[in-house]
Tab-separated table of C-alpha atoms in Angstrom:
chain	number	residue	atom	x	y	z
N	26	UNK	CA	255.562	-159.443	21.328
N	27	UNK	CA	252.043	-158.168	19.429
N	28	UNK	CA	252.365	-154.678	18.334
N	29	UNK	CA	249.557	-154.940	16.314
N	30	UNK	CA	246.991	-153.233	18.703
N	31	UNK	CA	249.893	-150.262	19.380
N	32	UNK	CA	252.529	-147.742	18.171
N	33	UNK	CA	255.741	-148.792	19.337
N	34	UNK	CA	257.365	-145.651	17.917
N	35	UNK	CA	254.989	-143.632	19.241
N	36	UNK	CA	258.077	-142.169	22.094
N	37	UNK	CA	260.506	-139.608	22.427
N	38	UNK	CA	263.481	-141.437	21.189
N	39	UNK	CA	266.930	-139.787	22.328
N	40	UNK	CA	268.626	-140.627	19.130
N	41	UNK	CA	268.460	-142.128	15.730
N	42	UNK	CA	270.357	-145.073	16.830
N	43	UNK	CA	267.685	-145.769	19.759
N	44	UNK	CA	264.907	-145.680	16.908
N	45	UNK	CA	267.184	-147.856	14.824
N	46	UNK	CA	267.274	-150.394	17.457
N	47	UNK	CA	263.431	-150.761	18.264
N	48	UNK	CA	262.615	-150.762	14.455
N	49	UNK	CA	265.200	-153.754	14.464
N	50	UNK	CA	263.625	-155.457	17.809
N	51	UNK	CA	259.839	-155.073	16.708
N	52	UNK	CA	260.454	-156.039	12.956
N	53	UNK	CA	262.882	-159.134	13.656
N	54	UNK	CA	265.380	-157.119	10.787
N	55	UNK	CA	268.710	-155.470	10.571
N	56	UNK	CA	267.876	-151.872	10.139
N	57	UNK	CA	269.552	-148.808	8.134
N	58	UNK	CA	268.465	-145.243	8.550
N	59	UNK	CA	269.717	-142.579	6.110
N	60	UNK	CA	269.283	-139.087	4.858
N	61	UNK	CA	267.976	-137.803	1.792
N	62	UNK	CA	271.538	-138.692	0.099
N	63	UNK	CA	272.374	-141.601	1.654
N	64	UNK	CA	274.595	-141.000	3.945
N	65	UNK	CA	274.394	-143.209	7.046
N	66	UNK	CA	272.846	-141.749	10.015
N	67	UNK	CA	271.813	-144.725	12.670
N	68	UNK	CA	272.148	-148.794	12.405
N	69	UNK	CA	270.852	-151.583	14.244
N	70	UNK	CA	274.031	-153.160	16.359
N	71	UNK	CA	272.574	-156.045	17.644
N	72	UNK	CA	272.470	-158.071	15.046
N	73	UNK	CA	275.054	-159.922	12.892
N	74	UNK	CA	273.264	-161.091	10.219
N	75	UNK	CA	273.842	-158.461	7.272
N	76	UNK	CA	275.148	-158.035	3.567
N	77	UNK	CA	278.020	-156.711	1.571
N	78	UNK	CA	276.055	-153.412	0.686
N	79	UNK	CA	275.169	-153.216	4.598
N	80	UNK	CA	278.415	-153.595	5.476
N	81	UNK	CA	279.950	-151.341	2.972
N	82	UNK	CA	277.588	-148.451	4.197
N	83	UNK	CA	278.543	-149.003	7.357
N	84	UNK	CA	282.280	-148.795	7.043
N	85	UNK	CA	282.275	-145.585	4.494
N	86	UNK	CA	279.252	-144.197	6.425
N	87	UNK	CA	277.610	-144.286	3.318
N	88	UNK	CA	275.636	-146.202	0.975
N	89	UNK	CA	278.614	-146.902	-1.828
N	90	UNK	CA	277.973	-145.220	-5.201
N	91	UNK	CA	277.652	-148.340	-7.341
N	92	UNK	CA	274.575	-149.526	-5.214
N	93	UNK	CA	272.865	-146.158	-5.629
N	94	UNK	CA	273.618	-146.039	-9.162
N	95	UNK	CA	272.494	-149.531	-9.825
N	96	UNK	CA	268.835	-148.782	-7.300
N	97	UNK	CA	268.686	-145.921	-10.048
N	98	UNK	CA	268.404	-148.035	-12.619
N	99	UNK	CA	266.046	-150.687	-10.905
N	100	UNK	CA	263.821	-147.919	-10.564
N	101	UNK	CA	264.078	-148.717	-6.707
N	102	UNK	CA	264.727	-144.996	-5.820
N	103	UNK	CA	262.565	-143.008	-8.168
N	104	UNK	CA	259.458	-145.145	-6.636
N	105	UNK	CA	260.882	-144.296	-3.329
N	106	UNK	CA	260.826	-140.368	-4.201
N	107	UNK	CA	257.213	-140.755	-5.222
N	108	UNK	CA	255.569	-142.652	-2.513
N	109	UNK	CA	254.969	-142.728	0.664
N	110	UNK	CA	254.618	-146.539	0.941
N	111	UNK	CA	257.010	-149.029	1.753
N	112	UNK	CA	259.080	-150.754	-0.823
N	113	UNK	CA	259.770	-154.183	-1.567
N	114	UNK	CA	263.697	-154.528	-3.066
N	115	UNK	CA	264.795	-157.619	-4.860
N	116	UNK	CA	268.248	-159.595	-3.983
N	117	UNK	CA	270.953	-157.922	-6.512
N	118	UNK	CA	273.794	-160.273	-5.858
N	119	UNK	CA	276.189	-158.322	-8.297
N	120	UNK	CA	276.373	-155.129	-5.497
N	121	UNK	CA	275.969	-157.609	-2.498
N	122	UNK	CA	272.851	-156.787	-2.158
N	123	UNK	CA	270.123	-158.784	-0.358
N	124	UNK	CA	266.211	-158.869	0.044
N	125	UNK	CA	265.094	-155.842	2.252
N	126	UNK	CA	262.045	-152.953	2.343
N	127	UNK	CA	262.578	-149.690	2.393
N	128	UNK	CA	260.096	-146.782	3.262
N	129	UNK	CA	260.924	-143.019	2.546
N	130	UNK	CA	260.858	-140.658	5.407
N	131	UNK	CA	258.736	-137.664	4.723
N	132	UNK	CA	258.112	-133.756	5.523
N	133	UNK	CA	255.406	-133.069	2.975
N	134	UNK	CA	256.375	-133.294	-0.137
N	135	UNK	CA	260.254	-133.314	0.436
N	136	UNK	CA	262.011	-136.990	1.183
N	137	UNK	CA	264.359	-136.252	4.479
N	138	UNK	CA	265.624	-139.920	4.515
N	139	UNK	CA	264.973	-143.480	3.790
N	140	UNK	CA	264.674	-146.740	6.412
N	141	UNK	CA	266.119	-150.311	4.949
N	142	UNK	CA	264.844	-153.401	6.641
N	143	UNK	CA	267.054	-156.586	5.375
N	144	UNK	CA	264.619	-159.764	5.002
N	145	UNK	CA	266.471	-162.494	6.242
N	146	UNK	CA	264.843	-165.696	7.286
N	147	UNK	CA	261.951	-163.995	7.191
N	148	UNK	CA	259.522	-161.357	4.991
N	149	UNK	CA	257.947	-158.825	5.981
N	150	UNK	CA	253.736	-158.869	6.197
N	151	UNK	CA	251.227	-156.464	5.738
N	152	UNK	CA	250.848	-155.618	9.479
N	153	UNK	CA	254.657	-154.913	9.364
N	154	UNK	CA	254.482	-152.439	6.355
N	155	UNK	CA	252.292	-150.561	8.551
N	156	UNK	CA	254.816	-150.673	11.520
N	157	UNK	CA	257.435	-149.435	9.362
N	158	UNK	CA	255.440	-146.170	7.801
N	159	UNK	CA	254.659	-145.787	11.858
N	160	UNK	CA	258.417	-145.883	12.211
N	161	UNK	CA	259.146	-143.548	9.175
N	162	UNK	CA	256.768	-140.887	11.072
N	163	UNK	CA	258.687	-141.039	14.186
N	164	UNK	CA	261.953	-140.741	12.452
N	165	UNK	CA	260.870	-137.754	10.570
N	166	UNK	CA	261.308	-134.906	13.884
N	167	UNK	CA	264.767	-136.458	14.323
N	168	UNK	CA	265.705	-135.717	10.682
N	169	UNK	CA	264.141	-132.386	10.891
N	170	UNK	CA	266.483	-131.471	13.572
N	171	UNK	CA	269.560	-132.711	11.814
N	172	UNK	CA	268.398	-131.067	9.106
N	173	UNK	CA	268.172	-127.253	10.548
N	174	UNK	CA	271.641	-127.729	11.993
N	175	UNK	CA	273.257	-128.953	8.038
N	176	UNK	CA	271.301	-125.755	6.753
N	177	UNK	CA	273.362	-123.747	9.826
N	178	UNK	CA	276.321	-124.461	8.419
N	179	UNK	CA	275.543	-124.493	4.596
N	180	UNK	CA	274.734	-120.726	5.394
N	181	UNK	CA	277.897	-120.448	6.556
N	182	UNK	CA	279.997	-121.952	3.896
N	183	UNK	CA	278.174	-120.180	1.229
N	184	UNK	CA	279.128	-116.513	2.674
N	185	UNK	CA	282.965	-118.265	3.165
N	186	UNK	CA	283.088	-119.663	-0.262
N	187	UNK	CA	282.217	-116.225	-1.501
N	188	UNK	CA	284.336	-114.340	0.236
N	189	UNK	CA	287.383	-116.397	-1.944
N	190	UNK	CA	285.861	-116.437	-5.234
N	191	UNK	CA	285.476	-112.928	-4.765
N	192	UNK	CA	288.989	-112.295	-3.384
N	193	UNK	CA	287.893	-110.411	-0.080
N	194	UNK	CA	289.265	-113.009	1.896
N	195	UNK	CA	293.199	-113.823	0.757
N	196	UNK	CA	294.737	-114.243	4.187
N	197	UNK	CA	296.339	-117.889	4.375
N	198	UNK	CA	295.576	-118.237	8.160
N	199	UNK	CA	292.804	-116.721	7.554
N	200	UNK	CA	291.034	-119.045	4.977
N	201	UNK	CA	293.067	-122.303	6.879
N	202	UNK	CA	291.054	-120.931	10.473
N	203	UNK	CA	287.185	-120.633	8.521
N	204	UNK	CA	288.239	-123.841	6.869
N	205	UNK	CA	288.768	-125.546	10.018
N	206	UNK	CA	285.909	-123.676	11.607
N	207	UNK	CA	283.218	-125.574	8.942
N	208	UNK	CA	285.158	-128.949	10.004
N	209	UNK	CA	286.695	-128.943	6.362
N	210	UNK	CA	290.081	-130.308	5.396
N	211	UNK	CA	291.769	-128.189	2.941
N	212	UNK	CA	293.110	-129.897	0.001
N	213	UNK	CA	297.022	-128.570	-0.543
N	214	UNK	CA	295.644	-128.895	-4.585
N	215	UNK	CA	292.287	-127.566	-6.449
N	216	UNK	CA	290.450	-126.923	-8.954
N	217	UNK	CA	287.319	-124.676	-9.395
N	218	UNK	CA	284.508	-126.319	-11.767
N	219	UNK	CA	281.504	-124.178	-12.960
N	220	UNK	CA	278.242	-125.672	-14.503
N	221	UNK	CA	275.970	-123.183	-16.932
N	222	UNK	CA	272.378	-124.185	-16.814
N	223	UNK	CA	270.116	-123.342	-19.208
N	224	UNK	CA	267.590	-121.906	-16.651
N	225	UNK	CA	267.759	-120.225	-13.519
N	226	UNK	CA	268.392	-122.951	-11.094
N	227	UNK	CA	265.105	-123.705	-9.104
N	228	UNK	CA	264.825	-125.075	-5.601
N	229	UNK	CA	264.205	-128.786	-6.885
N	230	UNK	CA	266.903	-128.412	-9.554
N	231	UNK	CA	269.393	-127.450	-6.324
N	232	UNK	CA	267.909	-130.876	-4.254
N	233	UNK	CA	268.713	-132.768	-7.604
N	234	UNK	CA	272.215	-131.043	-7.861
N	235	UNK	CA	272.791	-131.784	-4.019
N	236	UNK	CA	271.801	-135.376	-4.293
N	237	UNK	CA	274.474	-136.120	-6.709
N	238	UNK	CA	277.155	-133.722	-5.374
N	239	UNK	CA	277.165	-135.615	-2.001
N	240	UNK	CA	276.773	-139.087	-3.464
N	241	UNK	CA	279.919	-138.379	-5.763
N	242	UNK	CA	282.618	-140.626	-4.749
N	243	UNK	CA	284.977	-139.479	-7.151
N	244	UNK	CA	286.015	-136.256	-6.043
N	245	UNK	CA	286.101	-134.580	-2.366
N	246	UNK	CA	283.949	-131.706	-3.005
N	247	UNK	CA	284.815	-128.546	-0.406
N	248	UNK	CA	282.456	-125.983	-0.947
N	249	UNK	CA	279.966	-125.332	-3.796
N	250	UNK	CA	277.357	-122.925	-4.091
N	251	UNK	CA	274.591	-121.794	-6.875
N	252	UNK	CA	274.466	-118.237	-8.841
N	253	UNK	CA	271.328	-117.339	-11.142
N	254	UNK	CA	271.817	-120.602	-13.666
N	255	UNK	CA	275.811	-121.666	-12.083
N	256	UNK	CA	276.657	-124.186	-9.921
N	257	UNK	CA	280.265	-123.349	-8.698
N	258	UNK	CA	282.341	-125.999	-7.274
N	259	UNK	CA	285.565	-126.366	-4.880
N	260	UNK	CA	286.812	-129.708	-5.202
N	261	UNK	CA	290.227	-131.560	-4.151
N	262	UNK	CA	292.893	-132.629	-6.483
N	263	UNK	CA	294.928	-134.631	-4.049
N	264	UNK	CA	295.780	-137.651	-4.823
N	265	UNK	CA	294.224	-137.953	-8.188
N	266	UNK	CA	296.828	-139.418	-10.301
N	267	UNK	CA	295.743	-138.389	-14.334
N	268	UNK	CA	293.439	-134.990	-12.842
N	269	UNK	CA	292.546	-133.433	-16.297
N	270	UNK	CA	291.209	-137.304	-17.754
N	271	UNK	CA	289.663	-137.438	-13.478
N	272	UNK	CA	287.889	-133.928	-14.171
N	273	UNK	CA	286.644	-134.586	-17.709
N	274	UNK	CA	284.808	-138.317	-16.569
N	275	UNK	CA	283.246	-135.981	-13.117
N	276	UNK	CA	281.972	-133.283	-15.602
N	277	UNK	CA	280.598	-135.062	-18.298
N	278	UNK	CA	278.726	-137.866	-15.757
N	279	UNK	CA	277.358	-135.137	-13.560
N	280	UNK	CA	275.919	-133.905	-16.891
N	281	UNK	CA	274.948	-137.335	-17.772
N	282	UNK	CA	273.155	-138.241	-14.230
N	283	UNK	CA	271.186	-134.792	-14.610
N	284	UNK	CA	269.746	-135.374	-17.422
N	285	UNK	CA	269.427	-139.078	-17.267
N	286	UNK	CA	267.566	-138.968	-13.763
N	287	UNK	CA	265.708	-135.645	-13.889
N	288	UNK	CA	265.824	-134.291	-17.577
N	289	UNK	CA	265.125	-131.540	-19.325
N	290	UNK	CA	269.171	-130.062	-18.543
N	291	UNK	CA	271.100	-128.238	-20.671
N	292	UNK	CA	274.564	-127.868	-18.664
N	293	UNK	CA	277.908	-126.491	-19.973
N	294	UNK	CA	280.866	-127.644	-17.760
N	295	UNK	CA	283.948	-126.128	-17.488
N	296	UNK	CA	287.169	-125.788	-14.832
N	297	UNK	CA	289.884	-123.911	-13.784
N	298	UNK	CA	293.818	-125.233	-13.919
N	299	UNK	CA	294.928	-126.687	-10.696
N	300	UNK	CA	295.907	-124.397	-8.096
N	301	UNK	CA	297.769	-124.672	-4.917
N	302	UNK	CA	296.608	-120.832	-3.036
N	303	UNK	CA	293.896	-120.741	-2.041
N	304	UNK	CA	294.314	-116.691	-2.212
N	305	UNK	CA	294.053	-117.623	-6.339
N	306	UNK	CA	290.476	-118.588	-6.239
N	307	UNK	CA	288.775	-115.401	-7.785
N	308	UNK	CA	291.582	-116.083	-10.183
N	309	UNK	CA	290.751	-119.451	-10.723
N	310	UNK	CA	286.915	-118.289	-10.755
N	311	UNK	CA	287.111	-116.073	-13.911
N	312	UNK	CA	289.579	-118.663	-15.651
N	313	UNK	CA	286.334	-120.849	-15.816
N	314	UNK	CA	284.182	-118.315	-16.815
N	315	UNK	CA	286.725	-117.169	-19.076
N	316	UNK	CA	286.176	-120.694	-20.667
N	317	UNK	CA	282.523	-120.184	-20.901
N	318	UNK	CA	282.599	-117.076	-22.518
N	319	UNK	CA	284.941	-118.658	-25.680
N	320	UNK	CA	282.891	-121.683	-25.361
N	321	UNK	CA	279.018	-119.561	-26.121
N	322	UNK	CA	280.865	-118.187	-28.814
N	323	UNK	CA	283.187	-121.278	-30.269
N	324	UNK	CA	280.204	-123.990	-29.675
N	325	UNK	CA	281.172	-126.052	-32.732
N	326	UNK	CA	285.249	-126.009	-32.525
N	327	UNK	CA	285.264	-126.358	-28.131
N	328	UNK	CA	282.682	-128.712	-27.746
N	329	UNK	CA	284.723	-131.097	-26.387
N	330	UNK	CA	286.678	-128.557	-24.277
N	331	UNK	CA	286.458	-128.031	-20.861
N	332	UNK	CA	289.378	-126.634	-18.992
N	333	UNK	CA	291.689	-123.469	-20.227
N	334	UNK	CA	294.950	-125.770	-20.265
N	335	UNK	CA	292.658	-126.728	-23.372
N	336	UNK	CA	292.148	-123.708	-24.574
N	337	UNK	CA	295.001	-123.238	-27.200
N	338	UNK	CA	295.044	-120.465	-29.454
N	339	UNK	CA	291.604	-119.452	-27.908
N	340	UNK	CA	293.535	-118.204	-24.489
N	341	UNK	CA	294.890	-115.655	-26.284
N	342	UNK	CA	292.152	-113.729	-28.767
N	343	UNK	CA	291.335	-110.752	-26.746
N	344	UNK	CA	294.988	-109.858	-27.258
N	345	UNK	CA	295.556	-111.050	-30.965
N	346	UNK	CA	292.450	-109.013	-31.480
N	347	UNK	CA	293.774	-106.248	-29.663
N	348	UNK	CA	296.639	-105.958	-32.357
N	349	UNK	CA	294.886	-106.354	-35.431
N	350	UNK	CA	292.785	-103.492	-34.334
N	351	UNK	CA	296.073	-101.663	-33.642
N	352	UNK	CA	297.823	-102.114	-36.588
N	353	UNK	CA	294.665	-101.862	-39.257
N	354	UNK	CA	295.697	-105.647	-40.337
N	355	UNK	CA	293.327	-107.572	-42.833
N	356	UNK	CA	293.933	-111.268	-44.162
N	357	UNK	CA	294.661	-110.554	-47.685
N	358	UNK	CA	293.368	-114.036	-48.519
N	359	UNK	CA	290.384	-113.893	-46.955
N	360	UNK	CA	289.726	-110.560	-48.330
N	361	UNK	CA	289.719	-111.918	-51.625
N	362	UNK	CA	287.865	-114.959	-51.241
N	363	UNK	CA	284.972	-112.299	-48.992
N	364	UNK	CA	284.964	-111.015	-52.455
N	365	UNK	CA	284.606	-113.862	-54.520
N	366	UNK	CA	281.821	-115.428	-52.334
N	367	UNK	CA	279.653	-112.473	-52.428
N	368	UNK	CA	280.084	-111.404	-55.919
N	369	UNK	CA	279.142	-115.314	-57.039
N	370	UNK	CA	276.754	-115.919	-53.960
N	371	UNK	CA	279.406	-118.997	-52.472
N	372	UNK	CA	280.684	-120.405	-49.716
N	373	UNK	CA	284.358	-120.659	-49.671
N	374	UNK	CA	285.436	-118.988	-46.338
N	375	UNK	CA	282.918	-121.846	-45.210
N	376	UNK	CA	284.550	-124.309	-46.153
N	377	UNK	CA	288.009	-123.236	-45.563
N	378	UNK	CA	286.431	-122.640	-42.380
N	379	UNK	CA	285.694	-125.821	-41.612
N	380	UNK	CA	289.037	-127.736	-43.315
N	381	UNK	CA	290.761	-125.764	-41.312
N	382	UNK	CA	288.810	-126.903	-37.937
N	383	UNK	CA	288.602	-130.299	-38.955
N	384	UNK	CA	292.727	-130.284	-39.135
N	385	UNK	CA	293.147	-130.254	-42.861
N	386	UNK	CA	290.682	-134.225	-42.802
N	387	UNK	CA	289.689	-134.406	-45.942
N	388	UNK	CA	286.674	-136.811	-44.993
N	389	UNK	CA	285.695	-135.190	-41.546
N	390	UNK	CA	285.540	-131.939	-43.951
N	391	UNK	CA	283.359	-133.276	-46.216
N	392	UNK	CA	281.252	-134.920	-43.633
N	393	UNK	CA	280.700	-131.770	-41.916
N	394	UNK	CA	279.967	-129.847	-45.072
N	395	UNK	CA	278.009	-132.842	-45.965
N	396	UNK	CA	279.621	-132.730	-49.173
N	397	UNK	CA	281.772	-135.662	-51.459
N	398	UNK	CA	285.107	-135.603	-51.101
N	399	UNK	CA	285.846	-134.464	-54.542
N	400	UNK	CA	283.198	-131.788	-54.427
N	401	UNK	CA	285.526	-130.334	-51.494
N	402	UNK	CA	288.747	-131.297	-53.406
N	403	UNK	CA	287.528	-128.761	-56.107
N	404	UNK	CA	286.456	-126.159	-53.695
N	405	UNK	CA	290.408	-126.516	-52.092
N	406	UNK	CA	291.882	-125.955	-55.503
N	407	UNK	CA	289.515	-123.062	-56.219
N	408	UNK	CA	290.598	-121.313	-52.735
N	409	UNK	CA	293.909	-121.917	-52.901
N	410	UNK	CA	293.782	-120.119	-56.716
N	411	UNK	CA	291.483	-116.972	-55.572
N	412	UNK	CA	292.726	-116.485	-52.107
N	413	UNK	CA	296.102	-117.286	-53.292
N	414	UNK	CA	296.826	-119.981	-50.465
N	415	UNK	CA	299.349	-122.552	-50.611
N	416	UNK	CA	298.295	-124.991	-48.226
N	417	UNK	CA	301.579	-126.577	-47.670
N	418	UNK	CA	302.441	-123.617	-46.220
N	419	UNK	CA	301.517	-124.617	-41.704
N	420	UNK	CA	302.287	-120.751	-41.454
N	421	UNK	CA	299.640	-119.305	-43.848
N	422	UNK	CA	297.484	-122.205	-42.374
N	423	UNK	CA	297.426	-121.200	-38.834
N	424	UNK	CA	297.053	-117.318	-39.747
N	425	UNK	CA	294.123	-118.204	-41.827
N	426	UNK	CA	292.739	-119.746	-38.446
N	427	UNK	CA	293.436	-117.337	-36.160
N	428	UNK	CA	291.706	-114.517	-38.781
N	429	UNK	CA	288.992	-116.713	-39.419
N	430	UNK	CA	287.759	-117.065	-35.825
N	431	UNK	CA	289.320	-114.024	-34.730
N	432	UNK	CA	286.486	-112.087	-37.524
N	433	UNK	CA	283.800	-114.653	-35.599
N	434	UNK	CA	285.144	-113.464	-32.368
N	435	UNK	CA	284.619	-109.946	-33.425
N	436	UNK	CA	281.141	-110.158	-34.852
N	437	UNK	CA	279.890	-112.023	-31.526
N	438	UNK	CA	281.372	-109.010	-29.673
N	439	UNK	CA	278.861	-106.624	-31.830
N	440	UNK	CA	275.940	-108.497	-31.364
């Protein structure tokens, strides 16, 4: 049939799936319709001939995460965020991916979904690109409408997922019925992850964050919502077999794909333990930020730290602090070398400082000093004969430590 002189989309088309099957009948294709993060929302049935990624998106109702991530790097989505023109999308045999076109669907300026024609036996001409932005257009009320109902409920997660981190809801029946009532499956393990943004989080920022939240296949995320510059999320631990190495990879890719796809992010991860209650949340809630306080003020020594279970001698510093005070103590090593550094204008706590950090490493010492090892070799022998510290001694060791950061902990109090 000649379409050519007509709009076959130009109907009221009862579903997605209806629209799926004339874009397949007019275009001669297999077609794919999805949403904004690819999850599947209609497919052509009525024809066999597909591909591995067609299939696969089929089955897990979305479009698998090493497709997506390998489109990203093709370059195949960013041009699909940025025009309104159909696509052309080369065979990548690696993901099981064949020839097809693909056309974003569009509300303005904002992407609501995509349409993937697969080329076989045939490619697609110029008269058919048009057909397909024609189909695109009629898609784009039907997306529109899914889209108010997924904002419905968002509304209504956000006020439930508040409600726990805050601890006005701590009922077990109670959370179990609003769970079930947002068609979510509890997880009988958690953990609560927080990201700290730079920046206020802005309403593209929040798409960006949403995009990769929902094509995360690594972690069943149950609720998440956005304070000021926070992203808080509740995700499963079931079945996760090494959680803490599980967690660390999520966090520090989700930091990665940020930055790597839309730039300009500074993020500081963090997470909770894992819990079991889900009355514990608040508790679980100001363990993470708990983390990000130590972390703003430790940047150097917790870099790579991003749970409290990590935490160490840092868990405890409000208290250690809290006795010092009490008891008038002072380091009388560090007093002494205080004394000696700014009577002869050096830098000896420094570098005790950082030997100590570094775990008594002679070379990752120096390094960080950017200093020869014998220059810091000397400095050692002078510190251990002002201060008075034997540094065979894993007792005076750790106390130095604990005074050291516990005088850095102070002064960031002050400021």
């Amino acid at each position: 049939m000649n379409y050519s002189l007509n709009d076959p989309f130009k109907m009221d088309f009862e579903s997605l799936e209806e629209l799926a099957e004339m874009i397949s009948q007019v275009l001669e294709c297999p077609v794919t319709i999805e949403d904004a993060n690819h999850r599947l929302l209609a497919y052509s049935t009525h024809d066999e001939r597909t591909d591995p990624a067609r299939i696969a998106t089929i089955i897990g109702r979305r479009v698998p995460e090493k497709v997506i991530n390998q489109l990203w790097k093709e370059g195949t989505i960013p041009a699909l965020l940025s025009t309104k023109e159909p696509i052309r999308v080369k065979n990548m045999d690696e993901i099981g991916l064949g020839h097809r076109v693909a056309v974003s669907i569009w509300k303005q300026e904002e992407v609501l979904g995509f349409i993937w024609v697969i080329e076989i036996d045939k490619t697609l001409t110029e008269e058919e690109y048009s057909l397909l932005k024609k189909a695109a257009e009629s898609a784009k009320n039907k997306l529109l409408q899914l889209q108010t109902r997924k904002n419905k409920k968002e509304e209504r997660s956000q006020e439930f997922f508040w409600k726990l981190l805050t601890g006005h809801l701590a009922n077990h029946e109670e959370i179990t019925g609003n769970f079930h009532s947002l068609q979510i499956t509890p997880a009988s393990s958690y953990s609560l992850l927080v990201f700290q943004f730079k920046h206020n989080i802005s309403g593209k920022i929040e798409q960006n964050i949403s995009y990769l939240l929902t094509t995360n296949q690594r972690f069943k995320i149950m609720l998440y919502t956005i304070d000021s510059n926070q992203l808080i999320l509740l995700v499963s631990a079931d079945n996760i077999r090494h959680t803490f190495e599980e967690l660390n990879y999520f966090v520090r890719q989700f930091v990665f794909n940020m930055s790597e796809r839309y730039g300009g992010n500074e993020i500081t991860p963090v997470y909770s333990s894992i819990y079991y209650d889900y009355g514990k949340i608040k508790h679980a809630y100001h363990e993470s930020l708990e983390v990000l306080s130590i972390k703003e003020k430790f940047p150097e020594e917790t870099k790579d730290i991003h749970t409290y279970q990590k935490l160490g001698i840092y868990q405890f510093f409000d208290i250690l602090l809290q006795k010092r005070k009490s008891n008038d103590f002072e380091n009388y090593s560090l007093k002494l070398l205080y004394q000696y550094d700014q009577k002869h204008n050096s830098n000896l706590i420094e570098t005790l400082d950082v030997f100590l950090t570094k775990d008594a490493n002679i070379n990752d010492a120096a390094k960080e000093l950017n200093v020869h090892a014998n220059t810091l070799n000397y400095r050692l022998k002078r510190i251990a004969e002002i201060g008075e510290v034997d540094f065979k001694d894993p007792n005076q060791k750790i106390s130095l430590y604990i005074d050291l950061k516990l005088r850095k902990y102070q002064n960031m109090q002050h400021l």
